[in-house]
mmCIF file with all atom_site columns, C-alpha atoms in Angstrom:
data_model
loop_
_atom_site.group_PDB
_atom_site.id
_atom_site.type_symbol
_atom_site.label_atom_id
_atom_site.label_alt_id
_atom_site.label_comp_id
_atom_site.label_asym_id
_atom_site.label_entity_id
_atom_site.label_seq_id
_atom_site.pdbx_PDB_ins_code
_atom_site.Cartn_x
_atom_site.Cartn_y
_atom_site.Cartn_z
_atom_site.occupancy
_atom_site.B_iso_or_equiv
_atom_site.pdbx_formal_charge
_atom_site.auth_seq_id
_atom_site.auth_comp_id
_atom_site.auth_asym_id
_atom_site.auth_atom_id
_atom_site.pdbx_PDB_model_num
ATOM 1   C CA . MET A 1 1   ? 102.472 132.486 78.057  1.00 49.00 ? 1   MET A CA 1
ATOM 2   C CA . ASP A 1 2   ? 98.918  133.437 79.098  1.00 55.00 ? 2   ASP A CA 1
ATOM 3   C CA . ASN A 1 3   ? 97.658  130.138 77.702  1.00 58.00 ? 3   ASN A CA 1
ATOM 4   C CA . LEU A 1 4   ? 100.137 128.240 79.890  1.00 54.00 ? 4   LEU A CA 1
ATOM 5   C CA . ARG A 1 5   ? 99.019  130.214 82.947  1.00 61.00 ? 5   ARG A CA 1
ATOM 6   C CA . ALA A 1 6   ? 95.367  129.495 82.143  1.00 61.00 ? 6   ALA A CA 1
ATOM 7   C CA . ARG A 1 7   ? 96.095  125.772 81.828  1.00 71.00 ? 7   ARG A CA 1
ATOM 8   C CA . GLY A 1 8   ? 97.949  125.812 85.134  1.00 71.00 ? 8   GLY A CA 1
ATOM 9   C CA . LEU A 1 9   ? 95.060  127.657 86.778  1.00 69.00 ? 9   LEU A CA 1
ATOM 10  C CA . ASN A 1 10  ? 92.523  125.225 85.286  1.00 70.00 ? 10  ASN A CA 1
ATOM 11  C CA . ARG A 1 11  ? 94.563  122.301 86.588  1.00 73.00 ? 11  ARG A CA 1
ATOM 12  C CA . SER A 1 12  ? 94.746  123.889 90.050  1.00 74.00 ? 12  SER A CA 1
ATOM 13  C CA . ILE A 1 13  ? 90.986  124.449 90.118  1.00 72.00 ? 13  ILE A CA 1
ATOM 14  C CA . PHE A 1 14  ? 90.335  120.877 88.952  1.00 68.00 ? 14  PHE A CA 1
ATOM 15  C CA . ASN A 1 15  ? 92.719  119.417 91.536  1.00 71.00 ? 15  ASN A CA 1
ATOM 16  C CA . ALA A 1 16  ? 91.166  121.502 94.323  1.00 75.00 ? 16  ALA A CA 1
ATOM 17  C CA . ALA A 1 17  ? 87.645  120.449 93.326  1.00 79.00 ? 17  ALA A CA 1
ATOM 18  C CA . TRP A 1 18  ? 88.737  116.800 93.109  1.00 80.00 ? 18  TRP A CA 1
ATOM 19  C CA . GLY A 1 19  ? 90.351  117.038 96.533  1.00 83.00 ? 19  GLY A CA 1
ATOM 20  C CA . GLU A 1 20  ? 87.151  118.475 98.028  1.00 87.00 ? 20  GLU A CA 1
ATOM 21  C CA . LEU A 1 21  ? 85.096  115.688 96.458  1.00 87.00 ? 21  LEU A CA 1
ATOM 22  C CA . VAL A 1 22  ? 87.425  113.045 97.922  1.00 87.00 ? 22  VAL A CA 1
ATOM 23  C CA . LYS A 1 23  ? 87.191  114.687 101.371 1.00 89.00 ? 23  LYS A CA 1
ATOM 24  C CA . LYS A 1 24  ? 83.383  114.715 101.225 1.00 91.00 ? 24  LYS A CA 1
ATOM 25  C CA . ILE A 1 25  ? 83.277  111.061 100.182 1.00 90.00 ? 25  ILE A CA 1
ATOM 26  C CA . GLU A 1 26  ? 85.597  110.166 103.068 1.00 92.00 ? 26  GLU A CA 1
ATOM 27  C CA . VAL A 1 27  ? 83.435  112.054 105.596 1.00 94.00 ? 27  VAL A CA 1
ATOM 28  C CA . VAL A 1 28  ? 80.177  110.478 104.416 1.00 94.00 ? 28  VAL A CA 1
ATOM 29  C CA . ALA A 1 29  ? 81.767  107.019 104.253 1.00 93.00 ? 29  ALA A CA 1
ATOM 30  C CA . ALA A 1 30  ? 83.202  107.368 107.774 1.00 94.00 ? 30  ALA A CA 1
ATOM 31  C CA . LYS A 1 31  ? 79.754  108.304 109.131 1.00 95.00 ? 31  LYS A CA 1
ATOM 32  C CA . SER A 1 32  ? 78.420  105.106 107.554 1.00 94.00 ? 32  SER A CA 1
ATOM 33  C CA . GLY A 1 33  ? 81.310  102.953 108.763 1.00 93.00 ? 33  GLY A CA 1
ATOM 34  C CA . ILE A 1 34  ? 82.620  102.426 105.236 1.00 90.00 ? 34  ILE A CA 1
ATOM 35  C CA . SER A 1 35  ? 86.314  102.439 104.348 1.00 86.00 ? 35  SER A CA 1
ATOM 36  C CA . VAL A 1 36  ? 87.572  104.498 101.419 1.00 89.00 ? 36  VAL A CA 1
ATOM 37  C CA . VAL A 1 37  ? 90.563  103.081 99.564  1.00 89.00 ? 37  VAL A CA 1
ATOM 38  C CA . LYS A 1 38  ? 92.368  105.361 97.121  1.00 90.00 ? 38  LYS A CA 1
ATOM 39  C CA . ILE A 1 39  ? 93.652  103.548 94.038  1.00 91.00 ? 39  ILE A CA 1
ATOM 40  C CA . ASN A 1 40  ? 96.147  104.797 91.466  1.00 91.00 ? 40  ASN A CA 1
ATOM 41  C CA . PRO A 1 41  ? 94.346  104.375 88.122  1.00 89.00 ? 41  PRO A CA 1
ATOM 42  C CA . LYS A 1 42  ? 97.603  104.347 86.120  1.00 93.00 ? 42  LYS A CA 1
ATOM 43  C CA . HIS A 1 43  ? 97.493  101.708 83.361  1.00 94.00 ? 43  HIS A CA 1
ATOM 44  C CA . THR A 1 44  ? 94.199  100.192 84.596  1.00 93.00 ? 44  THR A CA 1
ATOM 45  C CA . SER A 1 45  ? 92.725  100.448 81.110  1.00 92.00 ? 45  SER A CA 1
ATOM 46  C CA . GLN A 1 46  ? 95.835  98.852  79.561  1.00 94.00 ? 46  GLN A CA 1
ATOM 47  C CA . THR A 1 47  ? 96.261  95.959  82.033  1.00 95.00 ? 47  THR A CA 1
ATOM 48  C CA . CYS A 1 48  ? 94.805  92.499  81.502  1.00 95.00 ? 48  CYS A CA 1
ATOM 49  C CA . PRO A 1 49  ? 93.048  91.325  84.687  1.00 93.00 ? 49  PRO A CA 1
ATOM 50  C CA . LYS A 1 50  ? 93.652  87.683  83.703  1.00 93.00 ? 50  LYS A CA 1
ATOM 51  C CA . CYS A 1 51  ? 97.404  87.617  82.916  1.00 95.00 ? 51  CYS A CA 1
ATOM 52  C CA . ASN A 1 52  ? 98.511  91.107  84.160  1.00 94.00 ? 52  ASN A CA 1
ATOM 53  C CA . HIS A 1 53  ? 100.059 91.961  80.776  1.00 96.00 ? 53  HIS A CA 1
ATOM 54  C CA . VAL A 1 54  ? 100.305 95.760  80.357  1.00 96.00 ? 54  VAL A CA 1
ATOM 55  C CA . SER A 1 55  ? 100.416 97.309  76.891  1.00 94.00 ? 55  SER A CA 1
ATOM 56  C CA . LYS A 1 56  ? 99.017  100.360 75.114  1.00 94.00 ? 56  LYS A CA 1
ATOM 57  C CA . GLU A 1 57  ? 98.139  97.936  72.323  1.00 94.00 ? 57  GLU A CA 1
ATOM 58  C CA . ASN A 1 58  ? 95.667  96.135  74.615  1.00 93.00 ? 58  ASN A CA 1
ATOM 59  C CA . ARG A 1 59  ? 93.257  99.064  74.408  1.00 92.00 ? 59  ARG A CA 1
ATOM 60  C CA . LYS A 1 60  ? 91.892  100.208 71.096  1.00 87.00 ? 60  LYS A CA 1
ATOM 61  C CA . LYS A 1 61  ? 89.267  102.892 71.671  1.00 89.00 ? 61  LYS A CA 1
ATOM 62  C CA . GLU A 1 62  ? 86.375  101.343 73.626  1.00 91.00 ? 62  GLU A CA 1
ATOM 63  C CA . LYS A 1 63  ? 87.564  97.729  73.258  1.00 93.00 ? 63  LYS A CA 1
ATOM 64  C CA . PHE A 1 64  ? 90.123  95.911  75.403  1.00 93.00 ? 64  PHE A CA 1
ATOM 65  C CA . VAL A 1 65  ? 91.845  92.884  73.858  1.00 95.00 ? 65  VAL A CA 1
ATOM 66  C CA . CYS A 1 66  ? 94.913  91.453  75.603  1.00 95.00 ? 66  CYS A CA 1
ATOM 67  C CA . THR A 1 67  ? 97.730  90.947  73.105  1.00 96.00 ? 67  THR A CA 1
ATOM 68  C CA . ASN A 1 68  ? 99.194  88.283  75.409  1.00 95.00 ? 68  ASN A CA 1
ATOM 69  C CA . CYS A 1 69  ? 96.310  85.959  76.359  1.00 94.00 ? 69  CYS A CA 1
ATOM 70  C CA . GLY A 1 70  ? 93.417  87.104  74.150  1.00 94.00 ? 70  GLY A CA 1
ATOM 71  C CA . TYR A 1 71  ? 91.111  88.165  77.014  1.00 93.00 ? 71  TYR A CA 1
ATOM 72  C CA . TYR A 1 72  ? 88.637  90.812  75.849  1.00 93.00 ? 72  TYR A CA 1
ATOM 73  C CA . ASP A 1 73  ? 86.058  93.129  77.380  1.00 93.00 ? 73  ASP A CA 1
ATOM 74  C CA . ASP A 1 74  ? 84.706  96.645  77.161  1.00 93.00 ? 74  ASP A CA 1
ATOM 75  C CA . ALA A 1 75  ? 87.647  98.960  77.947  1.00 93.00 ? 75  ALA A CA 1
ATOM 76  C CA . ASP A 1 76  ? 85.792  100.850 80.698  1.00 92.00 ? 76  ASP A CA 1
ATOM 77  C CA . VAL A 1 77  ? 84.595  97.635  82.339  1.00 93.00 ? 77  VAL A CA 1
ATOM 78  C CA . ASN A 1 78  ? 88.148  96.276  82.165  1.00 94.00 ? 78  ASN A CA 1
ATOM 79  C CA . GLY A 1 79  ? 89.498  99.411  83.866  1.00 94.00 ? 79  GLY A CA 1
ATOM 80  C CA . ALA A 1 80  ? 86.857  99.133  86.606  1.00 93.00 ? 80  ALA A CA 1
ATOM 81  C CA . VAL A 1 81  ? 87.718  95.455  87.173  1.00 93.00 ? 81  VAL A CA 1
ATOM 82  C CA . ASN A 1 82  ? 91.396  96.348  87.544  1.00 95.00 ? 82  ASN A CA 1
ATOM 83  C CA . ILE A 1 83  ? 90.602  99.132  90.025  1.00 95.00 ? 83  ILE A CA 1
ATOM 84  C CA . LYS A 1 84  ? 88.481  96.675  92.042  1.00 92.00 ? 84  LYS A CA 1
ATOM 85  C CA . LEU A 1 85  ? 91.309  94.112  92.019  1.00 94.00 ? 85  LEU A CA 1
ATOM 86  C CA . ARG A 1 86  ? 93.831  96.743  93.156  1.00 94.00 ? 86  ARG A CA 1
ATOM 87  C CA . GLY A 1 87  ? 91.482  97.811  95.949  1.00 92.00 ? 87  GLY A CA 1
ATOM 88  C CA . LEU A 1 88  ? 91.007  94.239  97.155  1.00 92.00 ? 88  LEU A CA 1
ATOM 89  C CA . LYS A 1 89  ? 94.771  93.677  97.075  1.00 92.00 ? 89  LYS A CA 1
ATOM 90  C CA . LYS A 1 90  ? 95.340  96.874  99.067  1.00 92.00 ? 90  LYS A CA 1
ATOM 91  C CA . LEU A 1 91  ? 92.868  95.599  101.675 1.00 90.00 ? 91  LEU A CA 1
ATOM 92  C CA . GLY A 1 92  ? 94.597  92.206  101.789 1.00 92.00 ? 92  GLY A CA 1
ATOM 93  C CA . ILE A 1 93  ? 91.638  90.377  100.258 1.00 90.00 ? 93  ILE A CA 1
ATOM 94  C CA . ASP A 1 94  ? 92.225  87.517  97.821  1.00 91.00 ? 94  ASP A CA 1
ATOM 95  C CA . PRO A 1 95  ? 89.615  87.966  95.054  1.00 86.00 ? 95  PRO A CA 1
ATOM 96  C CA . THR A 1 96  ? 89.643  84.226  94.325  1.00 85.00 ? 96  THR A CA 1
ATOM 97  C CA . GLN A 1 97  ? 88.200  83.652  97.814  1.00 86.00 ? 97  GLN A CA 1
ATOM 98  C CA . LEU A 1 98  ? 85.151  85.852  97.177  1.00 83.00 ? 98  LEU A CA 1
ATOM 99  C CA . PRO A 1 99  ? 81.847  84.281  96.109  1.00 83.00 ? 99  PRO A CA 1
ATOM 100 C CA . PRO A 1 100 ? 81.117  84.592  92.388  1.00 78.00 ? 100 PRO A CA 1
ATOM 101 C CA . VAL A 1 101 ? 78.994  87.498  91.216  1.00 71.00 ? 101 VAL A CA 1
ATOM 102 C CA . ARG A 1 102 ? 75.687  86.167  89.984  1.00 68.00 ? 102 ARG A CA 1
ATOM 103 C CA . GLY A 1 103 ? 73.372  87.791  87.524  1.00 65.00 ? 103 GLY A CA 1
ATOM 104 C CA . LYS A 1 104 ? 73.791  91.027  85.710  1.00 66.00 ? 104 LYS A CA 1
ATOM 105 C CA . VAL A 1 105 ? 73.861  94.435  87.350  1.00 60.00 ? 105 VAL A CA 1
ATOM 106 C CA . THR A 1 106 ? 71.223  96.666  85.822  1.00 67.00 ? 106 THR A CA 1
ATOM 107 C CA . PRO A 1 107 ? 70.149  100.236 86.524  1.00 67.00 ? 107 PRO A CA 1
ATOM 108 C CA . MET A 1 108 ? 67.333  100.595 89.024  1.00 65.00 ? 108 MET A CA 1
ATOM 109 C CA . GLU A 1 109 ? 64.573  103.138 88.715  1.00 66.00 ? 109 GLU A CA 1
ATOM 110 C CA . ILE A 1 110 ? 64.361  105.398 91.745  1.00 64.00 ? 110 ILE A CA 1
ATOM 111 C CA . THR A 1 111 ? 60.930  106.751 92.579  1.00 66.00 ? 111 THR A CA 1
ATOM 112 C CA . ALA A 1 112 ? 60.215  109.706 94.811  1.00 63.00 ? 112 ALA A CA 1
ATOM 113 C CA . THR A 1 113 ? 58.596  108.876 98.141  1.00 58.00 ? 113 THR A CA 1
#
């Protein structure tokens, strides 16, 4: 019984900390004139962004391979793409109308000034 209480307490602490983080992001974004869109991440790592097929079988560890259309990608990248697509949809933006992303995003070294 104590273990169940501890898990419940841990979950409460995590949820409270997550809620505070979301609030801080919203405050900073509002000061910068940026909108924050909350997205339900459910099934984002199991959904194909090309054909919308959802299956647990699509994700095997760190690889995503759609069992319906054969699309493949890194599982984390695939999840991020699906979250982006859900966010655009929530904002009423058609992703096919956006300009293509060019080049590769790479980490940038930040130097102290």
